[in-house]
Short mmCIF file of C-alpha atoms in Angstrom, two decimals:
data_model
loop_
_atom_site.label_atom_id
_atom_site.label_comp_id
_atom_site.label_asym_id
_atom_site.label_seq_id
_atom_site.Cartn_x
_atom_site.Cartn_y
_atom_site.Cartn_z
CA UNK A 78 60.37 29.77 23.09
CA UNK A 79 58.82 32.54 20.95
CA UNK A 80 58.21 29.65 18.08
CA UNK A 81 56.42 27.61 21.17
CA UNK A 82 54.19 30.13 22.01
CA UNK A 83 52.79 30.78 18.00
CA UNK A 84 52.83 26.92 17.90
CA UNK A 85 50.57 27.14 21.24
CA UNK A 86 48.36 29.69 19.65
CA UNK A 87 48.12 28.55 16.69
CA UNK A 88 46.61 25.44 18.65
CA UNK A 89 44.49 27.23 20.46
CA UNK A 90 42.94 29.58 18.24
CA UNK A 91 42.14 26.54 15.53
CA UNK A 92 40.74 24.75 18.75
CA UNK A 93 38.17 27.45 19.39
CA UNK A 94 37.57 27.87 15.86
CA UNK A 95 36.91 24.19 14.89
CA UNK A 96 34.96 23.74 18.12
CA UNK A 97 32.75 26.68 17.65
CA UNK A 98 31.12 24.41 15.55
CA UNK A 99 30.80 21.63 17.75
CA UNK A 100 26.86 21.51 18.38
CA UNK A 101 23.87 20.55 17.08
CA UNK A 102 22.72 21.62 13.98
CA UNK A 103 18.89 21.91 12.08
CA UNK A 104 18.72 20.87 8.82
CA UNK A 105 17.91 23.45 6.39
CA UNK A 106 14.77 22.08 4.40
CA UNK A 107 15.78 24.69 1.70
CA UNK A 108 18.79 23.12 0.95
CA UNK A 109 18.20 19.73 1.76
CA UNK A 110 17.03 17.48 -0.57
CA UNK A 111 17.38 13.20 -0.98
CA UNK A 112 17.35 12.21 -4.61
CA UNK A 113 16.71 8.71 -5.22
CA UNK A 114 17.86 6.30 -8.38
CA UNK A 115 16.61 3.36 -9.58
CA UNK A 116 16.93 1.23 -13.18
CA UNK A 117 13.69 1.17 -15.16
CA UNK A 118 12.83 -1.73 -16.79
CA UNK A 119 17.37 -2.05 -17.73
CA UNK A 120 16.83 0.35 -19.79
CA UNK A 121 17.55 3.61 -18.05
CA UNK A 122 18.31 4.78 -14.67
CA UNK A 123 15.54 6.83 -13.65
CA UNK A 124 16.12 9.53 -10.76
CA UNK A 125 13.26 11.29 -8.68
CA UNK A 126 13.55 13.37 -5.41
CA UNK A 127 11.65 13.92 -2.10
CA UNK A 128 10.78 17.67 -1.70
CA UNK A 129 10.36 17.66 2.37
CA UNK A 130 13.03 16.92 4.51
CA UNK A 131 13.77 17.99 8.22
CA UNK A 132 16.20 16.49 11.12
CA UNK A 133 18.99 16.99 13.53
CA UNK A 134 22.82 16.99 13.29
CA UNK A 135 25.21 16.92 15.86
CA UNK A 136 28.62 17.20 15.10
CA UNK A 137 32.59 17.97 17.09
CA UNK A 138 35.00 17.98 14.63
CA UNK A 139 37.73 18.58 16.73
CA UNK A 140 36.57 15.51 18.97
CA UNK A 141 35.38 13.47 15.71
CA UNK A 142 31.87 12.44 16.75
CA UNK A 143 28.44 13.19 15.32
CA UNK A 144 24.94 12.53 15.07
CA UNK A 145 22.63 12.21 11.86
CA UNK A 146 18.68 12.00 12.57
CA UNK A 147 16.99 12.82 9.16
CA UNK A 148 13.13 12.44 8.25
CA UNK A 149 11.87 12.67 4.61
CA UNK A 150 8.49 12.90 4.18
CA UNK A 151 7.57 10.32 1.80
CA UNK A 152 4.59 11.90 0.06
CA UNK A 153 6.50 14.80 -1.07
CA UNK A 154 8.21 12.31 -3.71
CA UNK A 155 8.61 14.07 -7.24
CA UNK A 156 9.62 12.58 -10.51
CA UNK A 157 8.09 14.96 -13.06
CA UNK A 158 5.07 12.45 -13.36
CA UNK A 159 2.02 13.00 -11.35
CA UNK A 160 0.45 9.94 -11.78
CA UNK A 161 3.54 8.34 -11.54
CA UNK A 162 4.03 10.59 -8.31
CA UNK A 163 0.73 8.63 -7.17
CA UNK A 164 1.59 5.19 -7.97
CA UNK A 165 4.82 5.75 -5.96
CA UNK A 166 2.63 6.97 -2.96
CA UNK A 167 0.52 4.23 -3.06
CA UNK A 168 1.06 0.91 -1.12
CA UNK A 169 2.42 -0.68 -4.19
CA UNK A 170 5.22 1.44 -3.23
CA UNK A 171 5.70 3.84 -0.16
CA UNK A 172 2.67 3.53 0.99
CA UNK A 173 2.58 6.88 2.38
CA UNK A 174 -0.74 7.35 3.83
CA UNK A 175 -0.09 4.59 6.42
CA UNK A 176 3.81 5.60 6.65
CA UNK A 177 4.25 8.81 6.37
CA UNK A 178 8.09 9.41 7.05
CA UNK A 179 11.35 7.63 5.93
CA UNK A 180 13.89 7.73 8.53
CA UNK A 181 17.31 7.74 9.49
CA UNK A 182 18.61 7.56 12.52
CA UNK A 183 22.98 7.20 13.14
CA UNK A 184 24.04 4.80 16.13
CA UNK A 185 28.12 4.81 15.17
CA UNK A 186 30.24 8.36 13.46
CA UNK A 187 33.28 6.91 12.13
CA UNK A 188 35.15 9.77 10.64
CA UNK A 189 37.50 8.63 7.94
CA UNK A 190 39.24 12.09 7.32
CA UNK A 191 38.72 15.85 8.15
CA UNK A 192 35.79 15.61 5.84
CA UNK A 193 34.25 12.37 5.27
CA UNK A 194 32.41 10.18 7.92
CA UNK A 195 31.05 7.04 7.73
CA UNK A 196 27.34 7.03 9.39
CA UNK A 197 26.28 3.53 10.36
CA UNK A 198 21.82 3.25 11.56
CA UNK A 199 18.80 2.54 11.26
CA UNK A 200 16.65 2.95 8.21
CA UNK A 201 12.90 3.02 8.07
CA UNK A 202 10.95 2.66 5.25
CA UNK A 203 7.19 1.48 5.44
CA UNK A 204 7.60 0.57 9.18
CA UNK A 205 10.39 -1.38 7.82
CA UNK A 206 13.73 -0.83 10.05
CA UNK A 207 17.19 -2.18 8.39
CA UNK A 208 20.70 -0.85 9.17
CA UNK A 209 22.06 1.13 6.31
CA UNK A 210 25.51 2.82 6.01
CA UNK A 211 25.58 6.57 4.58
CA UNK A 212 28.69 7.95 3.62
CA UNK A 213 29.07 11.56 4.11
CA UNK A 214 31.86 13.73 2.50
CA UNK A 215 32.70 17.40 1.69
CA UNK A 216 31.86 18.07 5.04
CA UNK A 217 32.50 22.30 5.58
CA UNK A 218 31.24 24.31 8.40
CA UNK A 219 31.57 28.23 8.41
CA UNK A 220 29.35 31.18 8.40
CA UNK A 221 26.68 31.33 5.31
CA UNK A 222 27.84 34.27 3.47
CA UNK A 223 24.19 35.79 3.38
CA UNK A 224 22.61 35.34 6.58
CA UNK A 225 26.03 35.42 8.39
CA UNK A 226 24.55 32.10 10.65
CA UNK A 227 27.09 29.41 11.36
CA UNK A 228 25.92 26.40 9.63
CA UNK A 229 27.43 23.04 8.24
CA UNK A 230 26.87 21.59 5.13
CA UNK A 231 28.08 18.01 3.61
CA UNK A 232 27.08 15.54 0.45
CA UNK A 233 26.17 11.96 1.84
CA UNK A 234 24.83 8.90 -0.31
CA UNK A 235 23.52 5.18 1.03
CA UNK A 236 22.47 2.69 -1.35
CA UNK A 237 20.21 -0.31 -0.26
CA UNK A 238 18.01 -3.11 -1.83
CA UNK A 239 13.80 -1.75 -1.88
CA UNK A 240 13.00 -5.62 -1.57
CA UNK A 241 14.77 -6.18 2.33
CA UNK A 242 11.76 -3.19 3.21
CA UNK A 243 8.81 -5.15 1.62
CA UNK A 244 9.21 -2.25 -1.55
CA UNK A 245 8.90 -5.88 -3.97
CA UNK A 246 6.43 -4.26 -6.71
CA UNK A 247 8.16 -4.31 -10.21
CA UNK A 248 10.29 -6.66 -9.75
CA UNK A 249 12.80 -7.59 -11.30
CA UNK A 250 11.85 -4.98 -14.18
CA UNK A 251 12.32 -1.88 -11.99
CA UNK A 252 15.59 -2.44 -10.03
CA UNK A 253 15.97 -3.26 -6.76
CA UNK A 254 18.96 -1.52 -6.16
CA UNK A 255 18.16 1.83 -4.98
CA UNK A 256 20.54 4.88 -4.15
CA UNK A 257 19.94 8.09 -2.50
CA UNK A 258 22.05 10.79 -3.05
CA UNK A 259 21.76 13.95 -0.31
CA UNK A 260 22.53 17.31 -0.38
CA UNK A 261 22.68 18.81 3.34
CA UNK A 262 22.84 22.24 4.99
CA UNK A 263 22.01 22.64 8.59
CA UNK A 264 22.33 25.95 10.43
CA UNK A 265 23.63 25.93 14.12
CA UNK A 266 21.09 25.64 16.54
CA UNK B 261 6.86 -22.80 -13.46
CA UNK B 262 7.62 -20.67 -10.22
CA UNK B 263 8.98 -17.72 -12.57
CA UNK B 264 5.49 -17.97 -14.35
CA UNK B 265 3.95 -17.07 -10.73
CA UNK B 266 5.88 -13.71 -11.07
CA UNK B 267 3.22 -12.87 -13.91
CA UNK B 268 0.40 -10.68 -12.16
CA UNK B 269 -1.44 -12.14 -14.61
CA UNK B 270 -0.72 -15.71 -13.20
CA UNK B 271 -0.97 -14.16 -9.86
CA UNK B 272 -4.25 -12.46 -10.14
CA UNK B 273 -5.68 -14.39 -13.19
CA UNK B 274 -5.05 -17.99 -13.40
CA UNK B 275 -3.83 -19.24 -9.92
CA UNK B 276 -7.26 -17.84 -8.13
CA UNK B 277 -9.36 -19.23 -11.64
CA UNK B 278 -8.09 -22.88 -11.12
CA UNK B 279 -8.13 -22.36 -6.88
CA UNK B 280 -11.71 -21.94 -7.30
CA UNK B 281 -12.41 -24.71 -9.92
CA UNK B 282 -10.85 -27.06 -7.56
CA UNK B 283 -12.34 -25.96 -4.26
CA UNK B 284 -15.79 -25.95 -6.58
CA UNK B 285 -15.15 -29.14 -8.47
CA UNK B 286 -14.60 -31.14 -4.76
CA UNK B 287 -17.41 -29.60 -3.20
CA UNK B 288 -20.59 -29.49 -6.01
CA UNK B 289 -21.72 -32.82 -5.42
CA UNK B 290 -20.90 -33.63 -1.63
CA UNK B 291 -21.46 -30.00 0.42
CA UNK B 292 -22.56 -27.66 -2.37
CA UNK B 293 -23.09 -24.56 -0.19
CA UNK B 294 -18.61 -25.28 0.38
CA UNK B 295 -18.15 -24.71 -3.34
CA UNK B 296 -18.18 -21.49 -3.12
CA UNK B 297 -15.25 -21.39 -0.22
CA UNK B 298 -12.76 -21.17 -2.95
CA UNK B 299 -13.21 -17.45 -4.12
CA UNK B 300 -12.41 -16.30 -0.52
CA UNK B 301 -9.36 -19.27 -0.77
CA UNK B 302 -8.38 -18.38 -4.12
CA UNK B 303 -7.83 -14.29 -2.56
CA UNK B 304 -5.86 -15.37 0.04
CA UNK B 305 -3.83 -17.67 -2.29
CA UNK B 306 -3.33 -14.62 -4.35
CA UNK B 307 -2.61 -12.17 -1.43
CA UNK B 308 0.15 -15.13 -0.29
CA UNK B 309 1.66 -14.69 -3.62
CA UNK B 310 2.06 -10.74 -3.45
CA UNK B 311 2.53 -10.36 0.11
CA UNK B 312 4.45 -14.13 1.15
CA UNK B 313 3.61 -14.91 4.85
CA UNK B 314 5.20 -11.95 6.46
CA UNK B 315 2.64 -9.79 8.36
CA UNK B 316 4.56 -7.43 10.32
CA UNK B 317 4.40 -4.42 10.41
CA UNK B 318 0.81 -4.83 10.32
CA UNK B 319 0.03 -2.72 7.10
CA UNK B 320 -3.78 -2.40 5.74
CA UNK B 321 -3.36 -4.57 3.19
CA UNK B 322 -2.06 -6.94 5.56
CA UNK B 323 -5.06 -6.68 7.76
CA UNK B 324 -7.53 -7.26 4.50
CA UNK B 325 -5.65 -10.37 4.03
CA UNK B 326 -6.15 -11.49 7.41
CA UNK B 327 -9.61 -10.18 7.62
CA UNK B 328 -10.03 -12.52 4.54
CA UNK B 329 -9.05 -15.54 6.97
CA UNK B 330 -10.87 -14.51 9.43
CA UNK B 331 -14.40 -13.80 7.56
CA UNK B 332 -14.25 -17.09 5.94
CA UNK B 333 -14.91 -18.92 9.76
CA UNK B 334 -17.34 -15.71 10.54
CA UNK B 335 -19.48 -16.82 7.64
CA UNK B 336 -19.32 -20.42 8.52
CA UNK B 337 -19.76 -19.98 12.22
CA UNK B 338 -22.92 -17.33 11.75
CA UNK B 339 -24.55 -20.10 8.97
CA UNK B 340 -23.95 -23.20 11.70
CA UNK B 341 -24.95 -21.02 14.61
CA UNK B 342 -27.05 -18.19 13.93
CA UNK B 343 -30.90 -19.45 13.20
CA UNK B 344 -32.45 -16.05 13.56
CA UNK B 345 -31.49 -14.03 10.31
CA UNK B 346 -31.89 -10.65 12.94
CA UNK B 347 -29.43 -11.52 14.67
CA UNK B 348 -27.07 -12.88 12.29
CA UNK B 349 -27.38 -9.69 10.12
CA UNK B 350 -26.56 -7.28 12.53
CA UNK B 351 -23.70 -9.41 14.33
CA UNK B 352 -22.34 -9.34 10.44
CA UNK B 353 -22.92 -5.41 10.02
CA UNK B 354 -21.40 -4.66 13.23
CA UNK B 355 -18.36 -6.75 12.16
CA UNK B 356 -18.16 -5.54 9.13
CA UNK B 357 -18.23 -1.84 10.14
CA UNK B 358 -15.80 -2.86 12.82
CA UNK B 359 -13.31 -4.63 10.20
CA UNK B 360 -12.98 -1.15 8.31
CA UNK B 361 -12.10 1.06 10.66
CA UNK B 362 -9.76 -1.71 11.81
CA UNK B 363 -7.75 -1.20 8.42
CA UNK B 364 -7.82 2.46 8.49
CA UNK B 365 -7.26 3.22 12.09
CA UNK B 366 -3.94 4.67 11.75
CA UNK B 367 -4.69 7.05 8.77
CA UNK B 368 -8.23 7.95 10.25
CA UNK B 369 -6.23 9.24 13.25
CA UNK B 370 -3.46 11.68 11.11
CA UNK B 371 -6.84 13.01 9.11
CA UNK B 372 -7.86 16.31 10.01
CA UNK B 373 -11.03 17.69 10.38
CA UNK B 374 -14.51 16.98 8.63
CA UNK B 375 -12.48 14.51 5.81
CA UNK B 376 -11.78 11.87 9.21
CA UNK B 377 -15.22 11.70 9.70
CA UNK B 378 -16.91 11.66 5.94
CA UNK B 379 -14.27 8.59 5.74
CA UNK B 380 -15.11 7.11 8.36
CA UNK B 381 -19.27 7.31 8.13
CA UNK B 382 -18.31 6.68 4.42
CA UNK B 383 -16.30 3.75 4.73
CA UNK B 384 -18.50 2.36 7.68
CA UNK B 385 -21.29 2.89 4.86
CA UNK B 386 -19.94 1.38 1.81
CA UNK B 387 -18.64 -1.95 3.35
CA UNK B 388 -22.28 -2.30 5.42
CA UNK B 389 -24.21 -1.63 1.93
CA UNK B 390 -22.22 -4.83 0.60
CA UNK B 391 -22.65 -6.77 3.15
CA UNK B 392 -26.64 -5.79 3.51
CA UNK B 393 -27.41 -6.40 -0.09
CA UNK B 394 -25.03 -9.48 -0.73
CA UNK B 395 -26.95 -11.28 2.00
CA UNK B 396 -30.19 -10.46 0.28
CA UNK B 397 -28.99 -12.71 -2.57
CA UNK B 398 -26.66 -15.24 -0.71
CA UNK B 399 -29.37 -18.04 -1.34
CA UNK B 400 -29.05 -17.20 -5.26
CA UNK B 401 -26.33 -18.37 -6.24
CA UNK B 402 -26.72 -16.92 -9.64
CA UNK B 403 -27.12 -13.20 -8.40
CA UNK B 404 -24.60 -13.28 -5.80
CA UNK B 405 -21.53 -14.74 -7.94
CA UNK B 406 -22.46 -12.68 -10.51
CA UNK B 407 -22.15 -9.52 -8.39
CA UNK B 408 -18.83 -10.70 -6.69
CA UNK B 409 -17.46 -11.15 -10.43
CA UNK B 410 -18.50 -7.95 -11.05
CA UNK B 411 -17.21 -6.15 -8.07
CA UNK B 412 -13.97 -8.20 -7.93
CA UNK B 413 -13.29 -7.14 -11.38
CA UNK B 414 -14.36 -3.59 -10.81
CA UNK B 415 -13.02 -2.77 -7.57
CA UNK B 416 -9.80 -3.93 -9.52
CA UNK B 417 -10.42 -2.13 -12.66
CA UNK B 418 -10.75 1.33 -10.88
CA UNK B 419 -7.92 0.22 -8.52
CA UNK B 420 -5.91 -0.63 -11.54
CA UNK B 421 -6.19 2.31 -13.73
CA UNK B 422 -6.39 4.79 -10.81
CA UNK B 423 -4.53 4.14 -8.31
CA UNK B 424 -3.03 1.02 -6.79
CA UNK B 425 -1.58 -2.30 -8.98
CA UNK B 426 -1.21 -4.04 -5.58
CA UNK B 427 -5.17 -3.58 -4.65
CA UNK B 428 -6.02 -4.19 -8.17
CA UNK B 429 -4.55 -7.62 -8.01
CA UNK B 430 -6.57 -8.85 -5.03
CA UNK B 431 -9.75 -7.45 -6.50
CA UNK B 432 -9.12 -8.99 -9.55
CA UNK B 433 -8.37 -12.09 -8.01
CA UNK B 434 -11.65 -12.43 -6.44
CA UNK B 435 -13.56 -11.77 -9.95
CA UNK B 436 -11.30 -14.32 -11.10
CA UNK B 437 -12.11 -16.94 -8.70
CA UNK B 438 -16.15 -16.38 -9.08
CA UNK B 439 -15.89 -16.10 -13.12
CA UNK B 440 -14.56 -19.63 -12.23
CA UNK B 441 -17.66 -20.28 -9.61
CA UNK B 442 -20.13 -18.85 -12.20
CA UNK B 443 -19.17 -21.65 -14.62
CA UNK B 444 -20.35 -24.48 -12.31
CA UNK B 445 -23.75 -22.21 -11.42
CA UNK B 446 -24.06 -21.80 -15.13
CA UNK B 447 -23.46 -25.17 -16.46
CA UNK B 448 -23.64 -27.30 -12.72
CA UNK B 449 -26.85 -25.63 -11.57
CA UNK B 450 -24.96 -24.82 -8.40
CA UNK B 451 -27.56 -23.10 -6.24
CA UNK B 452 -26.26 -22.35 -2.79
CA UNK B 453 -23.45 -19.88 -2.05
CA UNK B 454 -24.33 -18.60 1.55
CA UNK B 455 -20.61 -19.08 2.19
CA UNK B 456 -19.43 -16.50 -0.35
CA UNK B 457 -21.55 -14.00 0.29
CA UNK B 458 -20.43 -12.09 3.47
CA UNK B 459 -16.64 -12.16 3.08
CA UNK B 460 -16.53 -11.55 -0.49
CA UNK B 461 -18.99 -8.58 -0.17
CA UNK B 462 -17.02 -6.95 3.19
CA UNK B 463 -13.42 -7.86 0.68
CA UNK B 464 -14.32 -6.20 -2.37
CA UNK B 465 -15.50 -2.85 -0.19
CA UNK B 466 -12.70 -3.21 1.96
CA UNK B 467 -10.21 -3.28 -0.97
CA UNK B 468 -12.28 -0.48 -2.51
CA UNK B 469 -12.24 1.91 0.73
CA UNK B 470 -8.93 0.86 1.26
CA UNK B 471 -7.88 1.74 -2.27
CA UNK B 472 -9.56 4.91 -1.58
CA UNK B 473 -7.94 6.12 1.52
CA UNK B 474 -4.35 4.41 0.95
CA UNK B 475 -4.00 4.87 -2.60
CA UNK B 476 -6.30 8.03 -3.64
CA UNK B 477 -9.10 6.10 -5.63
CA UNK B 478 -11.72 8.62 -6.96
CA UNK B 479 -14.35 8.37 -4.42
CA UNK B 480 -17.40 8.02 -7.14
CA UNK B 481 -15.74 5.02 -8.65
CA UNK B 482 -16.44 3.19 -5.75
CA UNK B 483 -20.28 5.25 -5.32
CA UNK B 484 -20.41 3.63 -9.23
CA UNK B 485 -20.03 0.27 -8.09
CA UNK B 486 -22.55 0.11 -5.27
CA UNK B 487 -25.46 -0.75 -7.06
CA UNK B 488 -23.73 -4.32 -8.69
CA UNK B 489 -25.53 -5.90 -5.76
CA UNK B 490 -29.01 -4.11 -6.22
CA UNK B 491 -28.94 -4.74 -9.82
CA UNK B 492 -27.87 -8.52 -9.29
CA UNK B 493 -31.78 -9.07 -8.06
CA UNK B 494 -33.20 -7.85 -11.77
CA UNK B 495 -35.33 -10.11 -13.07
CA UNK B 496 -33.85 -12.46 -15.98
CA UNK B 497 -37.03 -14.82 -18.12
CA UNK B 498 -36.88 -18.28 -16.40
CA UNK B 499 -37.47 -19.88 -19.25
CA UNK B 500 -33.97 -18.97 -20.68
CA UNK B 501 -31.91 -21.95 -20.14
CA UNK B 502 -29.23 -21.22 -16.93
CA UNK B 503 -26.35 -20.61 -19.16
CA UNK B 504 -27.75 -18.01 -20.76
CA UNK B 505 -29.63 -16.17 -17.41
CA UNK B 506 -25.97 -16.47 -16.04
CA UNK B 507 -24.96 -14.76 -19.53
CA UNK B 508 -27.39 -11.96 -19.04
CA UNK B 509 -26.76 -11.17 -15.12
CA UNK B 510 -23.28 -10.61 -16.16
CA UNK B 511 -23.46 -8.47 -19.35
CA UNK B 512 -26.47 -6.74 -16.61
CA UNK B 513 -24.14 -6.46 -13.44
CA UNK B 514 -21.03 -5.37 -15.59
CA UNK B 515 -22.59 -1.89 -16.53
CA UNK B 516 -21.85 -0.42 -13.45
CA UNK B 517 -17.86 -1.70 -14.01
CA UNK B 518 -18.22 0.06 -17.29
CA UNK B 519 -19.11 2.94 -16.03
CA UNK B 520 -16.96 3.13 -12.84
CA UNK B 521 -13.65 2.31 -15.40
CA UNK B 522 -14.44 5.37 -17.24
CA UNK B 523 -14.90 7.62 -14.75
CA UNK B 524 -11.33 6.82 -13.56
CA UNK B 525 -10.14 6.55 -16.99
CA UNK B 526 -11.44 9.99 -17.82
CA UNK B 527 -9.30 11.49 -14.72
CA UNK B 528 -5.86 9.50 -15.45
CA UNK B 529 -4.83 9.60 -19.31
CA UNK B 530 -1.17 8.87 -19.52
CA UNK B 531 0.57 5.48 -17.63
CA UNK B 532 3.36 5.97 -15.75
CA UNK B 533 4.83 2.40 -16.46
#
């Protein structure tokens, strides 16, 4: 009976604690950042970053769902290179005067362990909206150690091909492949 | 031979070059004001090459390209039915004027401030100048493919080397395509082009504004250019032979392009290719 009851409490208490952090979460722009990679010319495999990033989480571990809604702003690219920097802004490219944001928006959380979900939506680029898969792992939630403010933090990468969004300058010579690595914190809203 | 129309130089070079010889080559002897229909078809035959036949979502560059279409039957219809130059003029102004802020709606609207509005008036401005001063020399044929050779290939140049590859490419094209034209003035005695006149003037600026809102042109590369048109009219001695006034108005009309490259080429010094 006695064993029962710590069993019990043990349950409960781990409840509470996992769903304490069952809520929606803002994305820390701090510590948020999407770096892209992409083959130049076979040669190398040149990586870049975008500097602005905001969006939503929601996320119930205990009950296993989630949200992702992420928006990069696609000016604030950065490879090092201004002019480069320009080129990519420019409709050759992202064309980010006419589309400002890159999106991401999750319509199916599969989680595939305690930390690691699989985040099926949409992905806009240039106006252009394609579904995209982003697997997310080293998902750990807990208090920031500074601020003391429950937050959430996880690594997530997608890959897709530029060309299905109309990105077709460069081609073949710069890759079509392109990958985007994230880094994500998000404090408790 | 489709790989080789991977090549912007195929793309932007050759394919609008021989577009235009054909287009000329049918037309010269039969409807000689038509000849000059293929530098408008030769742009769209390049923008089909860069952009396929996908037009959603409806970027600016899309809307030049269709604006290209579209100007092509506004020249014809405004030659067939509009007698009264007045009235033809202004219809073309207000079109024109209409066709920019068209293209940059979207941006205009995210702009804050004075910079909306010195686009706007500026862009309004730049694309009217063309099409005011290109219909001062559409009966010449000399003058007026002269000056869309040189803004084609300027508008391109500055596009090029400051900003956007994509923008370059369609300018380009259009020099292309009347450096083709210009040989059939210059050695045909082709006199008529009063269908090239009002959509290649309203393209180039349009590529050029649109270059410089989209894709952060210098704005005095494109105040560099205006004058090709103006200059166009200068005198060359009639008793030259036409090969060689044709040879003149170029070297002539180029200057500003000269100029306008350096400017830009003085700002960006290292290629990030």
């Amino acid at each position: 009976m006695r064993s029962l009851l710590i069993v019990l409490f043990g349950f409960i208490v781990s409840h509470f604690t996992v769903s304490a952090y069952a809520a929606s979460y803002t994305i820390d722009p701090a510590h948020t950042y999407p770096y892209f990679e992409i083959n130049h010319l076979g040669f190398s495999t040149m990586r870049g970053r975008f500097d602005k990033t905001s969006g939503k989480l929601t996320m119930d571990l205990a009950k296993k769902t989630g949200s992702v809604d992420i928006t990069i702003e696609a000016a604030s690219i950065s490879t090092a290179h201004a002019k480069r920097d320009k080129h990519l802004r420019s409709p050759d490219f992202l064309n980010a005067a006419e589309y400002p944001t890159i999106t991401f928006k999750s319509s199916k959380v599969t989680f595939t362990s305690d930390t690691t979900i699989t985040v099926v939506g949409d992905l806009t680029i240039t106006g252009v909206t394609k579904p995209a898969t982003l697997m997310v792992t080293n998902i750990v939630c807990g208090n920031n150690p500074y601020n003391k403010k429950p937050q959430c933090g996880f690594d997530a990468h997608t890959s897709f091909k530029r060309s299905d969004f109309g990105l077709k300058y460069g081609l073949p010579g710069i890759g079509d492949e392109m990958k985007i690595n994230f880094e994500v914190e998000a404090y408790k809203d | 031979m489709i790989e080789l129309l991977r090549y912007p130089e195929v793309q932007s070079g050759v394919v609008p070059f021989i577009v235009s010889i054909i287009v000329a080559f049918i037309f010269r002897s039969r409807k000689p004001a038509w000849a000059c229909i293929g530098v408008v078809l030769a742009f769209i035959s390049t923008a089909l090459l860069l952009n396929g036949f996908t037009f959603l979502p409806l970027s600016g560059t899309r809307k030049i390209i269709l604006a290209g279409m579209l100007l092509l039957i506004i020249a014809g219809f405004s030659e067939a039915y509009l007698a009264n130059w007045r009235y033809r003029l202004a219809m073309l102004v207000v079109i024109s004027g209409l066709l920019f802020l068209w293209v940059v709606w979207p941006v205009l609207l995210r702009m804050e401030g004075s910079v909306k509005w010195l686009i706007a008036a500026g862009g309004v401005s730049y694309v009217i100048w063309h099409t005011i001063w290109l219909d001062s020399i559409r009966k010449n044929a000399m003058q007026s493919t002269a000056s869309v050779f040189a803004l084609g290939l300027g508008t391109g140049g500055v596009a090029i080397f400051g900003a956007s590859a994509l923008y370059g490419q369609l300018s380009i094209s259009m020099g292309a395509a009347a450096g083709a034209l210009l040989l059939f003035v210059a050695f045909s005695e082709l006199k008529s082009n009063t269908f090239l006149t009002y959509p290649a003037g309203v393209l180039t600026s349009l590529l050029g504004m649109a270059t410089l809102v989209f894709a952060d042109l210098p704005w005095y590369a494109l105040v560099l250019l205006a004058p090709i048109p103006v200059i166009a009219r200068v005198p060359v001695p009639a008793s030259y032979p036409v090969w060689i006034r044709a040879g003149l108005l170029v070297l002539i009309v180029m200057l500003p392009v000269v100029l306008a490259l350096l400017s830009v080429g003085n700002v960006e010094d290292d290629s990030p290719y």
